[in-house]
Amino acid sequence: MPSQILSMPNRPFDSLLSAIPTSSSSSAAMLLKEKDEASASLLHSTIEEDNTKMRPLLSRSSSLTGNNSMPMGAPRFYQKRRRRTASEDSLPSFCNDTARTSASSFGNEVRQVASETFLLTRLGLKMLSYLGVGYKWISKFLALGCYALLLFPGFIQVGYYYFFSSHIRRSIVYGDKPRNRLDLYLPKNNNGPKPVVAFVTGGAWIIGYKAWGSLLGQQLSDRDIIVACLDYRNFPQGTISDMVTDASQGISFVCNNIAEYGGDPNRIYVMGQSAGAHIAACTIVEQAIKEAGEGESTSWSLSQIKAYFGLSGGYNLFNLIDHFHSRGLYRSVFLSIMEGEESLQRFSPEVMIQDPNIGNAASLLPPIVLFHGTGDYSIPSDASKSFAETLKRLGVTAESILYEGKTHTDVFLQDPMRGGKDDMFEDLVAYIHSGDADARARDATAPPRRRLVPECMLKMAHNISPF
């Protein structure tokens, strides 16, 4: 942990940009956390008292990645655990004894939930020790608790779907780090290859988690679109370069393997929300720079990406650092996440794409569509407008679509839970199905989505939301 974090003032951390589902309540967090022993071990390593940079963890893989390598000198107990995890991911023949397997699975799940809850609590307390606790901090947490309580009926239904739907493949391994996993949301029918969205979730670069995309994954899969929700390392487990590396590896996995799950490798879209939109934008700009360079070898290509969708993202860190500081994401913490002030340009896609030293990188970018609510006070909508205008000046096909009065959470959480027609969702689906007349016809006759939370509770949540 960088030393400047320890010298932060005792002021409130006003909001974590898009950490809505994780903040719902301890029970919602427990419901959404999967059985991921490597993730729990990773969280434990981040809260060691020496505050030094964490040691690399032993890599894990499964049969889904086709990588059966084992670290040199790995102890026997680790090999046994790894073989067990890999066999679980590859659907072994344990189901010959259903009763015994179910009982064992339930016991393991209870122990895992208890372990992860304890470790997450310790991590949260560690972060609180850095940030300090004042009356505003406490008031925001009270508001967050009320907000989560109001949306809890929706969280319960989404969580049930996430755990028990047969159309979700959870924790597919895409890389050699413990957080290199993704969830696949598959349509109910398999009549031909489906378009695919590789989705990077938000979470203020601190608490992102793949399950946060569960609601979007459910809704898009209902429209015959496969969704791959990518997990990635969070701060302080990693910094921004680690997050971009993880996102790139996840996109590479989707590009090279999605056909095995019924996806169309010629119709892959990348999408990010909030901090995830920033990470995903950094990823595609970095990929464009690599491809524009001489002799750069990459495992995927931007030519495979049909479009990039950014939802409520920020793309110029120089314009946002003071805003985040005023909102409670203090400058010292933010600079630690972004690897220092000298790295702000590198991780500001809007600034980086204008660098004359990157050659024709801008011409390699896919079409870019940026969604944002004008009532967003976590990341102002001007962030999307400015990025779209910059891209258009460079000849990139880009546009920003603004939703009047919508906040940071409205477009991603409250509106989808409202059921019926959701403007942002319909715009997103229209772009994905723009070249498929049959899909557009099915969209026109699709039944309205059901309501998950009563309207009065959604309106109260809108007014009380601390985001």
Short mmCIF file of C-alpha atoms in Angstrom, two decimals:
data_model
loop_
_atom_site.label_atom_id
_atom_site.label_comp_id
_atom_site.label_asym_id
_atom_site.label_seq_id
_atom_site.Cartn_x
_atom_site.Cartn_y
_atom_site.Cartn_z
CA MET A 1 0.00 0.00 0.00
CA PRO A 2 1.52 3.34 -0.99
CA SER A 3 2.49 5.45 1.97
CA GLN A 4 0.53 8.52 0.96
CA ILE A 5 -2.72 6.75 1.82
CA LEU A 6 -1.80 6.76 5.49
CA SER A 7 -1.62 10.54 5.61
CA MET A 8 -5.15 11.19 4.44
CA PRO A 9 -7.37 13.64 6.25
CA ASN A 10 -10.14 12.49 8.48
CA ARG A 11 -12.93 13.36 6.08
CA PRO A 12 -15.82 11.33 4.67
CA PHE A 13 -15.59 9.13 1.63
CA ASP A 14 -18.76 10.47 0.10
CA SER A 15 -19.45 7.78 -2.45
CA LEU A 16 -18.00 4.82 -4.22
CA LEU A 17 -19.06 5.66 -7.77
CA SER A 18 -21.08 2.64 -8.75
CA ALA A 19 -20.88 0.20 -5.90
CA ILE A 20 -24.64 -0.14 -5.67
CA PRO A 21 -25.11 -3.89 -5.43
CA THR A 22 -22.16 -4.53 -3.13
CA SER A 23 -23.39 -1.97 -0.65
CA SER A 24 -26.87 -3.37 -0.49
CA SER A 25 -26.47 -5.22 2.78
CA SER A 26 -24.39 -7.97 4.27
CA SER A 27 -26.98 -10.53 3.23
CA ALA A 28 -27.04 -9.33 -0.38
CA ALA A 29 -23.26 -9.43 -0.49
CA MET A 30 -23.29 -12.95 0.92
CA LEU A 31 -25.88 -13.98 -1.65
CA LEU A 32 -23.93 -12.66 -4.61
CA LYS A 33 -20.44 -13.89 -3.59
CA GLU A 34 -19.61 -17.23 -5.18
CA LYS A 35 -17.40 -20.03 -4.07
CA ASP A 36 -14.03 -18.66 -5.02
CA GLU A 37 -11.27 -19.75 -2.67
CA ALA A 38 -8.63 -17.87 -4.63
CA SER A 39 -10.56 -14.61 -4.35
CA ALA A 40 -10.86 -15.01 -0.58
CA SER A 41 -7.13 -15.67 -0.33
CA LEU A 42 -6.46 -12.55 -2.38
CA LEU A 43 -8.57 -10.37 -0.11
CA HIS A 44 -6.75 -11.76 2.91
CA SER A 45 -3.38 -10.80 1.41
CA THR A 46 -4.40 -7.18 0.93
CA ILE A 47 -5.00 -6.48 4.59
CA GLU A 48 -1.68 -7.61 6.03
CA GLU A 49 -0.34 -5.08 8.49
CA ASP A 50 3.00 -4.52 6.78
CA ASN A 51 1.21 -2.58 3.99
CA THR A 52 3.76 -3.82 1.51
CA LYS A 53 2.93 -4.79 -2.03
CA MET A 54 1.28 -8.19 -2.05
CA ARG A 55 3.27 -11.18 -3.20
CA PRO A 56 2.11 -12.87 -6.42
CA LEU A 57 -0.37 -15.62 -5.75
CA LEU A 58 -0.06 -19.10 -7.15
CA SER A 59 -1.82 -19.21 -10.50
CA ARG A 60 -4.87 -21.29 -11.02
CA SER A 61 -6.47 -22.49 -14.17
CA SER A 62 -9.13 -24.91 -15.26
CA SER A 63 -9.78 -27.18 -18.14
CA LEU A 64 -11.75 -24.37 -19.76
CA THR A 65 -8.58 -22.44 -20.47
CA GLY A 66 -6.68 -25.41 -21.72
CA ASN A 67 -3.75 -24.46 -19.45
CA ASN A 68 -2.71 -27.23 -17.12
CA SER A 69 0.53 -25.67 -15.93
CA MET A 70 1.51 -25.82 -12.24
CA PRO A 71 3.85 -23.42 -10.45
CA MET A 72 7.26 -24.85 -9.65
CA GLY A 73 7.49 -26.25 -6.18
CA ALA A 74 3.75 -26.10 -5.55
CA PRO A 75 2.90 -28.05 -2.37
CA ARG A 76 0.82 -31.19 -2.55
CA PHE A 77 -2.18 -29.66 -0.81
CA TYR A 78 -2.32 -26.89 -3.41
CA GLN A 79 -2.18 -29.43 -6.25
CA LYS A 80 -5.08 -31.34 -4.72
CA ARG A 81 -7.14 -28.18 -4.29
CA ARG A 82 -6.37 -27.05 -7.82
CA ARG A 83 -7.40 -30.38 -9.29
CA ARG A 84 -10.62 -30.21 -7.36
CA THR A 85 -11.43 -26.69 -8.57
CA ALA A 86 -10.59 -27.53 -12.17
CA SER A 87 -12.81 -30.57 -12.10
CA GLU A 88 -15.67 -28.54 -10.70
CA ASP A 89 -15.32 -25.99 -13.52
CA SER A 90 -15.33 -28.78 -16.12
CA LEU A 91 -18.50 -30.43 -14.80
CA PRO A 92 -17.18 -33.82 -13.53
CA SER A 93 -19.15 -36.92 -12.77
CA PHE A 94 -19.70 -36.14 -9.09
CA CYS A 95 -23.43 -36.16 -9.67
CA ASN A 96 -23.54 -39.98 -9.45
CA ASP A 97 -24.24 -39.49 -5.76
CA THR A 98 -26.55 -36.45 -5.76
CA ALA A 99 -27.47 -36.40 -2.09
CA ARG A 100 -23.91 -36.63 -0.82
CA THR A 101 -22.68 -34.02 -3.28
CA SER A 102 -25.48 -31.59 -2.39
CA ALA A 103 -24.79 -31.88 1.32
CA SER A 104 -21.06 -31.41 0.83
CA SER A 105 -21.64 -28.44 -1.49
CA PHE A 106 -23.98 -26.77 1.00
CA GLY A 107 -21.50 -27.20 3.85
CA ASN A 108 -18.65 -25.83 1.75
CA GLU A 109 -20.80 -22.88 0.70
CA VAL A 110 -21.67 -21.98 4.27
CA ARG A 111 -18.02 -22.12 5.30
CA GLN A 112 -16.96 -20.11 2.27
CA VAL A 113 -19.58 -17.41 2.86
CA ALA A 114 -18.52 -17.09 6.51
CA SER A 115 -14.84 -16.90 5.53
CA GLU A 116 -15.37 -14.29 2.81
CA THR A 117 -17.65 -12.20 5.02
CA PHE A 118 -15.01 -12.09 7.74
CA LEU A 119 -12.25 -11.18 5.29
CA LEU A 120 -14.37 -8.52 3.55
CA THR A 121 -15.20 -7.00 6.91
CA ARG A 122 -11.52 -6.78 7.81
CA LEU A 123 -10.75 -5.21 4.45
CA GLY A 124 -13.55 -2.67 4.91
CA LEU A 125 -12.29 -1.74 8.36
CA LYS A 126 -8.80 -1.32 6.93
CA MET A 127 -10.10 1.07 4.28
CA LEU A 128 -12.03 2.96 6.95
CA SER A 129 -8.83 3.38 8.95
CA TYR A 130 -7.30 5.10 5.94
CA LEU A 131 -10.29 7.29 5.14
CA GLY A 132 -11.37 8.30 8.63
CA VAL A 133 -14.91 8.41 9.97
CA GLY A 134 -16.74 11.71 10.42
CA TYR A 135 -20.38 12.65 10.78
CA LYS A 136 -20.78 13.00 6.98
CA TRP A 137 -19.22 9.59 6.49
CA ILE A 138 -21.72 8.13 8.95
CA SER A 139 -24.66 9.98 7.40
CA LYS A 140 -23.77 8.65 3.96
CA PHE A 141 -23.61 5.11 5.28
CA LEU A 142 -27.03 5.55 6.86
CA ALA A 143 -28.35 6.82 3.51
CA LEU A 144 -26.72 3.86 1.77
CA GLY A 145 -28.36 1.46 4.20
CA CYS A 146 -31.80 2.98 3.53
CA TYR A 147 -31.13 2.93 -0.21
CA ALA A 148 -30.19 -0.74 -0.10
CA LEU A 149 -33.23 -1.57 2.02
CA LEU A 150 -35.55 0.09 -0.49
CA LEU A 151 -34.09 -1.91 -3.39
CA PHE A 152 -33.69 -5.11 -1.41
CA PRO A 153 -36.69 -6.88 -3.05
CA GLY A 154 -34.96 -6.44 -6.39
CA PHE A 155 -31.57 -7.54 -5.08
CA ILE A 156 -33.10 -10.76 -3.70
CA GLN A 157 -34.66 -11.66 -7.06
CA VAL A 158 -31.51 -10.86 -9.01
CA GLY A 159 -29.42 -12.82 -6.52
CA TYR A 160 -31.70 -15.84 -6.77
CA TYR A 161 -31.40 -15.75 -10.55
CA TYR A 162 -27.62 -15.45 -10.32
CA PHE A 163 -27.25 -18.48 -8.07
CA PHE A 164 -29.86 -20.83 -9.48
CA SER A 165 -30.34 -20.06 -13.19
CA SER A 166 -29.20 -22.88 -15.47
CA HIS A 167 -28.32 -20.28 -18.11
CA ILE A 168 -25.37 -18.83 -16.20
CA ARG A 169 -21.88 -20.31 -16.32
CA ARG A 170 -20.14 -18.81 -13.30
CA SER A 171 -16.44 -18.30 -12.69
CA ILE A 172 -14.99 -19.43 -15.99
CA VAL A 173 -11.23 -18.95 -15.74
CA TYR A 174 -9.73 -16.63 -18.36
CA GLY A 175 -6.23 -15.98 -16.94
CA ASP A 176 -3.69 -17.01 -14.35
CA LYS A 177 -4.65 -14.58 -11.56
CA PRO A 178 -7.26 -15.56 -8.94
CA ARG A 179 -9.58 -12.74 -10.02
CA ASN A 180 -9.30 -13.70 -13.69
CA ARG A 181 -12.77 -15.16 -13.93
CA LEU A 182 -15.94 -14.31 -15.80
CA ASP A 183 -19.63 -15.17 -15.72
CA LEU A 184 -21.45 -16.07 -18.94
CA TYR A 185 -25.16 -15.32 -19.34
CA LEU A 186 -26.55 -17.51 -22.11
CA PRO A 187 -29.86 -17.12 -23.97
CA LYS A 188 -32.49 -19.80 -23.50
CA ASN A 189 -32.47 -20.86 -27.16
CA ASN A 190 -29.44 -21.89 -29.17
CA ASN A 191 -30.70 -21.34 -32.69
CA GLY A 192 -27.54 -19.97 -34.24
CA PRO A 193 -24.58 -17.88 -33.08
CA LYS A 194 -25.47 -14.99 -30.77
CA PRO A 195 -23.99 -11.49 -30.44
CA VAL A 196 -21.78 -11.10 -27.39
CA VAL A 197 -21.19 -8.27 -24.90
CA ALA A 198 -17.98 -8.36 -22.83
CA PHE A 199 -18.99 -6.28 -19.80
CA VAL A 200 -16.62 -4.65 -17.29
CA THR A 201 -18.47 -3.79 -14.07
CA GLY A 202 -18.04 -0.61 -12.02
CA GLY A 203 -17.10 -0.23 -8.38
CA ALA A 204 -14.93 2.89 -7.98
CA TRP A 205 -11.84 0.81 -8.88
CA ILE A 206 -12.11 -0.59 -5.33
CA ILE A 207 -15.08 -2.96 -5.08
CA GLY A 208 -15.86 -4.09 -8.62
CA TYR A 209 -17.16 -7.65 -8.92
CA LYS A 210 -18.48 -9.66 -11.85
CA ALA A 211 -21.83 -10.41 -10.21
CA TRP A 212 -22.71 -6.69 -10.27
CA GLY A 213 -23.61 -7.19 -13.95
CA SER A 214 -26.18 -9.86 -13.15
CA LEU A 215 -29.25 -7.70 -13.84
CA LEU A 216 -27.89 -6.49 -17.18
CA GLY A 217 -26.80 -10.02 -18.07
CA GLN A 218 -30.26 -11.40 -17.37
CA GLN A 219 -31.99 -8.73 -19.43
CA LEU A 220 -29.68 -8.95 -22.44
CA SER A 221 -29.74 -12.75 -22.49
CA ASP A 222 -33.55 -12.53 -22.65
CA ARG A 223 -33.00 -10.69 -25.96
CA ASP A 224 -30.75 -13.42 -27.38
CA ILE A 225 -27.49 -11.69 -26.47
CA ILE A 226 -24.68 -13.47 -24.63
CA VAL A 227 -23.08 -11.43 -21.83
CA ALA A 228 -19.63 -12.10 -20.37
CA CYS A 229 -19.19 -10.22 -17.07
CA LEU A 230 -15.48 -9.88 -16.35
CA ASP A 231 -13.93 -9.87 -12.91
CA TYR A 232 -10.67 -8.01 -12.33
CA ARG A 233 -8.29 -7.05 -9.54
CA ASN A 234 -9.41 -4.10 -7.40
CA PHE A 235 -7.39 -1.62 -5.39
CA PRO A 236 -5.54 -2.32 -3.13
CA GLN A 237 -5.21 -5.81 -4.63
CA GLY A 238 -3.95 -4.13 -7.79
CA THR A 239 -3.67 -0.73 -9.44
CA ILE A 240 -5.09 0.58 -12.69
CA SER A 241 -2.52 -1.13 -14.93
CA ASP A 242 -3.47 -4.48 -13.36
CA MET A 243 -7.14 -3.77 -14.00
CA VAL A 244 -6.50 -2.89 -17.64
CA THR A 245 -4.38 -6.02 -18.06
CA ASP A 246 -7.15 -8.18 -16.59
CA ALA A 247 -9.81 -6.57 -18.80
CA SER A 248 -7.65 -7.14 -21.88
CA GLN A 249 -7.15 -10.80 -20.97
CA GLY A 250 -10.88 -11.23 -20.42
CA ILE A 251 -11.72 -9.68 -23.78
CA SER A 252 -9.09 -11.89 -25.41
CA PHE A 253 -10.71 -14.98 -23.88
CA VAL A 254 -14.11 -13.91 -25.20
CA CYS A 255 -12.76 -13.23 -28.70
CA ASN A 256 -10.97 -16.56 -28.91
CA ASN A 257 -13.36 -18.90 -27.08
CA ILE A 258 -16.90 -17.55 -27.24
CA ALA A 259 -17.83 -19.73 -30.24
CA GLU A 260 -17.67 -22.75 -27.91
CA TYR A 261 -20.57 -21.26 -25.94
CA GLY A 262 -22.73 -20.35 -28.94
CA GLY A 263 -21.40 -16.82 -29.43
CA ASP A 264 -20.66 -15.18 -32.76
CA PRO A 265 -16.96 -14.20 -32.87
CA ASN A 266 -17.81 -11.67 -35.57
CA ARG A 267 -20.29 -9.82 -33.35
CA ILE A 268 -18.44 -8.99 -30.13
CA TYR A 269 -19.08 -5.76 -28.25
CA VAL A 270 -17.20 -4.31 -25.30
CA MET A 271 -19.09 -2.42 -22.60
CA GLY A 272 -18.19 -0.86 -19.26
CA GLN A 273 -20.11 0.94 -16.53
CA SER A 274 -18.74 3.75 -14.33
CA ALA A 275 -15.19 2.79 -13.28
CA GLY A 276 -15.58 -0.21 -15.57
CA ALA A 277 -16.27 2.15 -18.48
CA HIS A 278 -12.99 3.91 -17.75
CA ILE A 279 -11.09 0.61 -17.50
CA ALA A 280 -12.62 -0.71 -20.73
CA ALA A 281 -11.90 2.55 -22.57
CA CYS A 282 -8.27 2.43 -21.38
CA THR A 283 -8.13 -1.15 -22.65
CA ILE A 284 -9.32 -0.43 -26.18
CA VAL A 285 -7.14 2.68 -26.51
CA GLU A 286 -4.11 0.73 -25.26
CA GLN A 287 -4.93 -2.05 -27.73
CA ALA A 288 -5.17 0.48 -30.56
CA ILE A 289 -1.74 1.86 -29.65
CA LYS A 290 -0.28 -1.66 -29.61
CA GLU A 291 -1.75 -2.49 -32.99
CA ALA A 292 -0.54 0.80 -34.45
CA GLY A 293 3.01 0.01 -33.29
CA GLU A 294 5.58 -1.92 -35.26
CA GLY A 295 5.63 -5.67 -34.75
CA GLU A 296 3.38 -5.66 -31.68
CA SER A 297 1.98 -9.13 -30.99
CA THR A 298 -1.44 -9.33 -29.32
CA SER A 299 -3.85 -12.13 -28.48
CA TRP A 300 -6.88 -10.27 -29.81
CA SER A 301 -7.60 -7.49 -32.28
CA LEU A 302 -9.84 -4.42 -32.32
CA SER A 303 -11.06 -5.60 -35.72
CA GLN A 304 -12.99 -8.27 -33.77
CA ILE A 305 -14.89 -5.62 -31.77
CA LYS A 306 -18.05 -4.27 -33.40
CA ALA A 307 -18.48 -1.33 -30.99
CA TYR A 308 -17.63 -0.01 -27.54
CA PHE A 309 -20.42 1.09 -25.17
CA GLY A 310 -19.56 3.30 -22.22
CA LEU A 311 -22.17 3.80 -19.48
CA SER A 312 -21.69 6.67 -17.01
CA GLY A 313 -17.92 6.64 -17.44
CA GLY A 314 -15.11 9.15 -16.99
CA TYR A 315 -12.39 9.41 -19.63
CA ASN A 316 -10.23 12.42 -18.70
CA LEU A 317 -8.77 12.03 -15.21
CA PHE A 318 -7.30 15.54 -15.20
CA ASN A 319 -10.84 16.93 -15.32
CA LEU A 320 -12.18 14.53 -12.70
CA ILE A 321 -9.57 14.33 -9.95
CA ASP A 322 -10.80 17.47 -8.13
CA HIS A 323 -14.41 16.39 -8.55
CA PHE A 324 -13.67 12.99 -7.05
CA HIS A 325 -11.77 14.62 -4.18
CA SER A 326 -14.76 16.84 -3.38
CA ARG A 327 -17.00 13.78 -3.46
CA GLY A 328 -14.81 11.90 -0.97
CA LEU A 329 -12.53 9.85 -3.23
CA TYR A 330 -9.52 11.71 -1.91
CA ARG A 331 -6.69 12.76 -4.15
CA SER A 332 -4.13 10.60 -2.32
CA VAL A 333 -6.28 7.47 -2.70
CA PHE A 334 -7.12 8.23 -6.31
CA LEU A 335 -3.50 8.84 -7.25
CA SER A 336 -2.54 5.59 -5.56
CA ILE A 337 -5.11 3.74 -7.67
CA MET A 338 -3.87 5.48 -10.83
CA GLU A 339 -0.19 4.87 -10.02
CA GLY A 340 0.71 8.49 -9.37
CA GLU A 341 0.13 11.85 -11.00
CA GLU A 342 2.64 11.06 -13.73
CA SER A 343 0.35 8.24 -14.96
CA LEU A 344 -2.82 10.31 -15.30
CA GLN A 345 -2.20 10.96 -19.00
CA ARG A 346 -1.61 7.30 -19.79
CA PHE A 347 -4.88 6.32 -18.11
CA SER A 348 -6.96 9.18 -19.53
CA PRO A 349 -8.29 7.75 -22.82
CA GLU A 350 -9.48 11.15 -24.01
CA VAL A 351 -6.00 12.62 -23.54
CA MET A 352 -4.05 9.59 -24.72
CA ILE A 353 -5.87 9.22 -28.03
CA GLN A 354 -4.83 12.77 -28.97
CA ASP A 355 -1.13 12.08 -28.44
CA PRO A 356 0.64 12.68 -31.79
CA ASN A 357 3.19 9.98 -30.95
CA ILE A 358 0.71 7.09 -31.22
CA GLY A 359 0.42 7.20 -35.00
CA ASN A 360 -2.85 6.06 -36.53
CA ALA A 361 -4.19 4.42 -33.37
CA ALA A 362 -7.43 6.46 -33.47
CA SER A 363 -8.29 5.05 -36.89
CA LEU A 364 -8.25 1.52 -35.43
CA LEU A 365 -10.88 2.20 -32.77
CA PRO A 366 -14.33 0.63 -33.22
CA PRO A 367 -17.48 2.79 -33.20
CA ILE A 368 -17.99 4.24 -29.72
CA VAL A 369 -21.34 5.01 -28.07
CA LEU A 370 -21.42 6.71 -24.67
CA PHE A 371 -24.55 6.64 -22.47
CA HIS A 372 -24.91 9.05 -19.56
CA GLY A 373 -27.59 10.61 -17.36
CA THR A 374 -27.62 14.40 -17.08
CA GLY A 375 -28.46 14.14 -13.37
CA ASP A 376 -25.32 12.11 -12.63
CA TYR A 377 -23.36 13.79 -9.82
CA SER A 378 -20.87 10.94 -9.32
CA ILE A 379 -19.38 11.41 -12.80
CA PRO A 380 -20.78 14.45 -14.67
CA SER A 381 -22.30 13.75 -18.09
CA ASP A 382 -19.86 16.28 -19.59
CA ALA A 383 -17.24 13.52 -19.31
CA SER A 384 -19.02 11.47 -22.00
CA LYS A 385 -19.86 14.51 -24.14
CA SER A 386 -16.26 15.70 -24.19
CA PHE A 387 -14.84 12.28 -25.03
CA ALA A 388 -17.31 11.77 -27.90
CA GLU A 389 -16.49 15.21 -29.35
CA THR A 390 -12.76 14.53 -29.14
CA LEU A 391 -13.15 11.19 -30.91
CA LYS A 392 -15.24 12.72 -33.68
CA ARG A 393 -12.57 15.36 -34.30
CA LEU A 394 -10.09 12.52 -34.78
CA GLY A 395 -12.34 10.80 -37.31
CA VAL A 396 -13.68 8.10 -35.00
CA THR A 397 -17.35 7.13 -35.28
CA ALA A 398 -18.63 8.24 -31.88
CA GLU A 399 -21.67 9.72 -30.19
CA SER A 400 -22.98 10.45 -26.71
CA ILE A 401 -26.58 9.73 -25.73
CA LEU A 402 -27.83 11.63 -22.69
CA TYR A 403 -30.84 10.80 -20.53
CA GLU A 404 -32.44 13.84 -18.99
CA GLY A 405 -32.44 13.89 -15.20
CA LYS A 406 -31.10 10.35 -14.80
CA THR A 407 -28.56 9.79 -12.03
CA HIS A 408 -25.58 7.46 -11.82
CA THR A 409 -27.75 4.67 -10.42
CA ASP A 410 -30.97 5.35 -12.35
CA VAL A 411 -29.68 4.15 -15.70
CA PHE A 412 -28.04 1.02 -14.32
CA LEU A 413 -30.24 -0.04 -11.41
CA GLN A 414 -33.50 1.77 -10.70
CA ASP A 415 -34.75 1.92 -14.30
CA PRO A 416 -34.08 -1.79 -15.00
CA MET A 417 -35.82 -2.71 -11.75
CA ARG A 418 -38.79 -0.59 -12.77
CA GLY A 419 -39.70 -3.01 -15.55
CA GLY A 420 -41.51 -2.05 -18.72
CA LYS A 421 -39.55 0.08 -21.18
CA ASP A 422 -36.07 1.28 -20.29
CA ASP A 423 -34.69 3.87 -22.72
CA MET A 424 -31.01 3.08 -22.20
CA PHE A 425 -31.57 -0.66 -22.48
CA GLU A 426 -33.64 -0.29 -25.65
CA ASP A 427 -30.99 1.97 -27.20
CA LEU A 428 -28.29 -0.57 -26.34
CA VAL A 429 -30.23 -3.50 -27.82
CA ALA A 430 -31.06 -1.47 -30.95
CA TYR A 431 -27.34 -0.93 -31.61
CA ILE A 432 -26.49 -4.60 -31.10
CA HIS A 433 -29.33 -5.81 -33.33
CA SER A 434 -28.98 -3.05 -35.93
CA GLY A 435 -27.83 -5.48 -38.63
CA ASP A 436 -30.25 -8.29 -37.79
CA ALA A 437 -33.78 -7.76 -39.13
CA ASP A 438 -35.15 -10.90 -37.47
CA ALA A 439 -33.79 -9.87 -34.09
CA ARG A 440 -35.30 -6.39 -34.46
CA ALA A 441 -38.66 -7.96 -35.25
CA ARG A 442 -38.44 -10.09 -32.11
CA ASP A 443 -37.47 -7.02 -30.08
CA ALA A 444 -40.56 -5.21 -31.32
CA THR A 445 -42.81 -7.98 -30.00
CA ALA A 446 -40.86 -8.76 -26.83
CA PRO A 447 -43.05 -8.80 -23.70
CA PRO A 448 -42.47 -5.96 -21.24
CA ARG A 449 -39.99 -6.75 -18.51
CA ARG A 450 -41.54 -7.35 -15.13
CA ARG A 451 -41.20 -4.93 -12.25
CA LEU A 452 -38.87 -5.98 -9.44
CA VAL A 453 -39.47 -3.14 -6.96
CA PRO A 454 -42.62 -1.04 -6.31
CA GLU A 455 -42.55 2.44 -7.86
CA CYS A 456 -42.84 4.26 -4.56
CA MET A 457 -39.73 2.52 -3.25
CA LEU A 458 -37.82 3.31 -6.46
CA LYS A 459 -38.68 7.00 -6.17
CA MET A 460 -37.57 7.07 -2.57
CA ALA A 461 -34.35 5.26 -3.53
CA HIS A 462 -33.72 7.87 -6.23
CA ASN A 463 -34.03 10.67 -3.70
CA ILE A 464 -32.00 9.05 -0.94
CA SER A 465 -29.21 7.53 -3.03
CA PRO A 466 -25.76 8.71 -1.86
CA PHE A 467 -24.27 8.11 -5.31
#
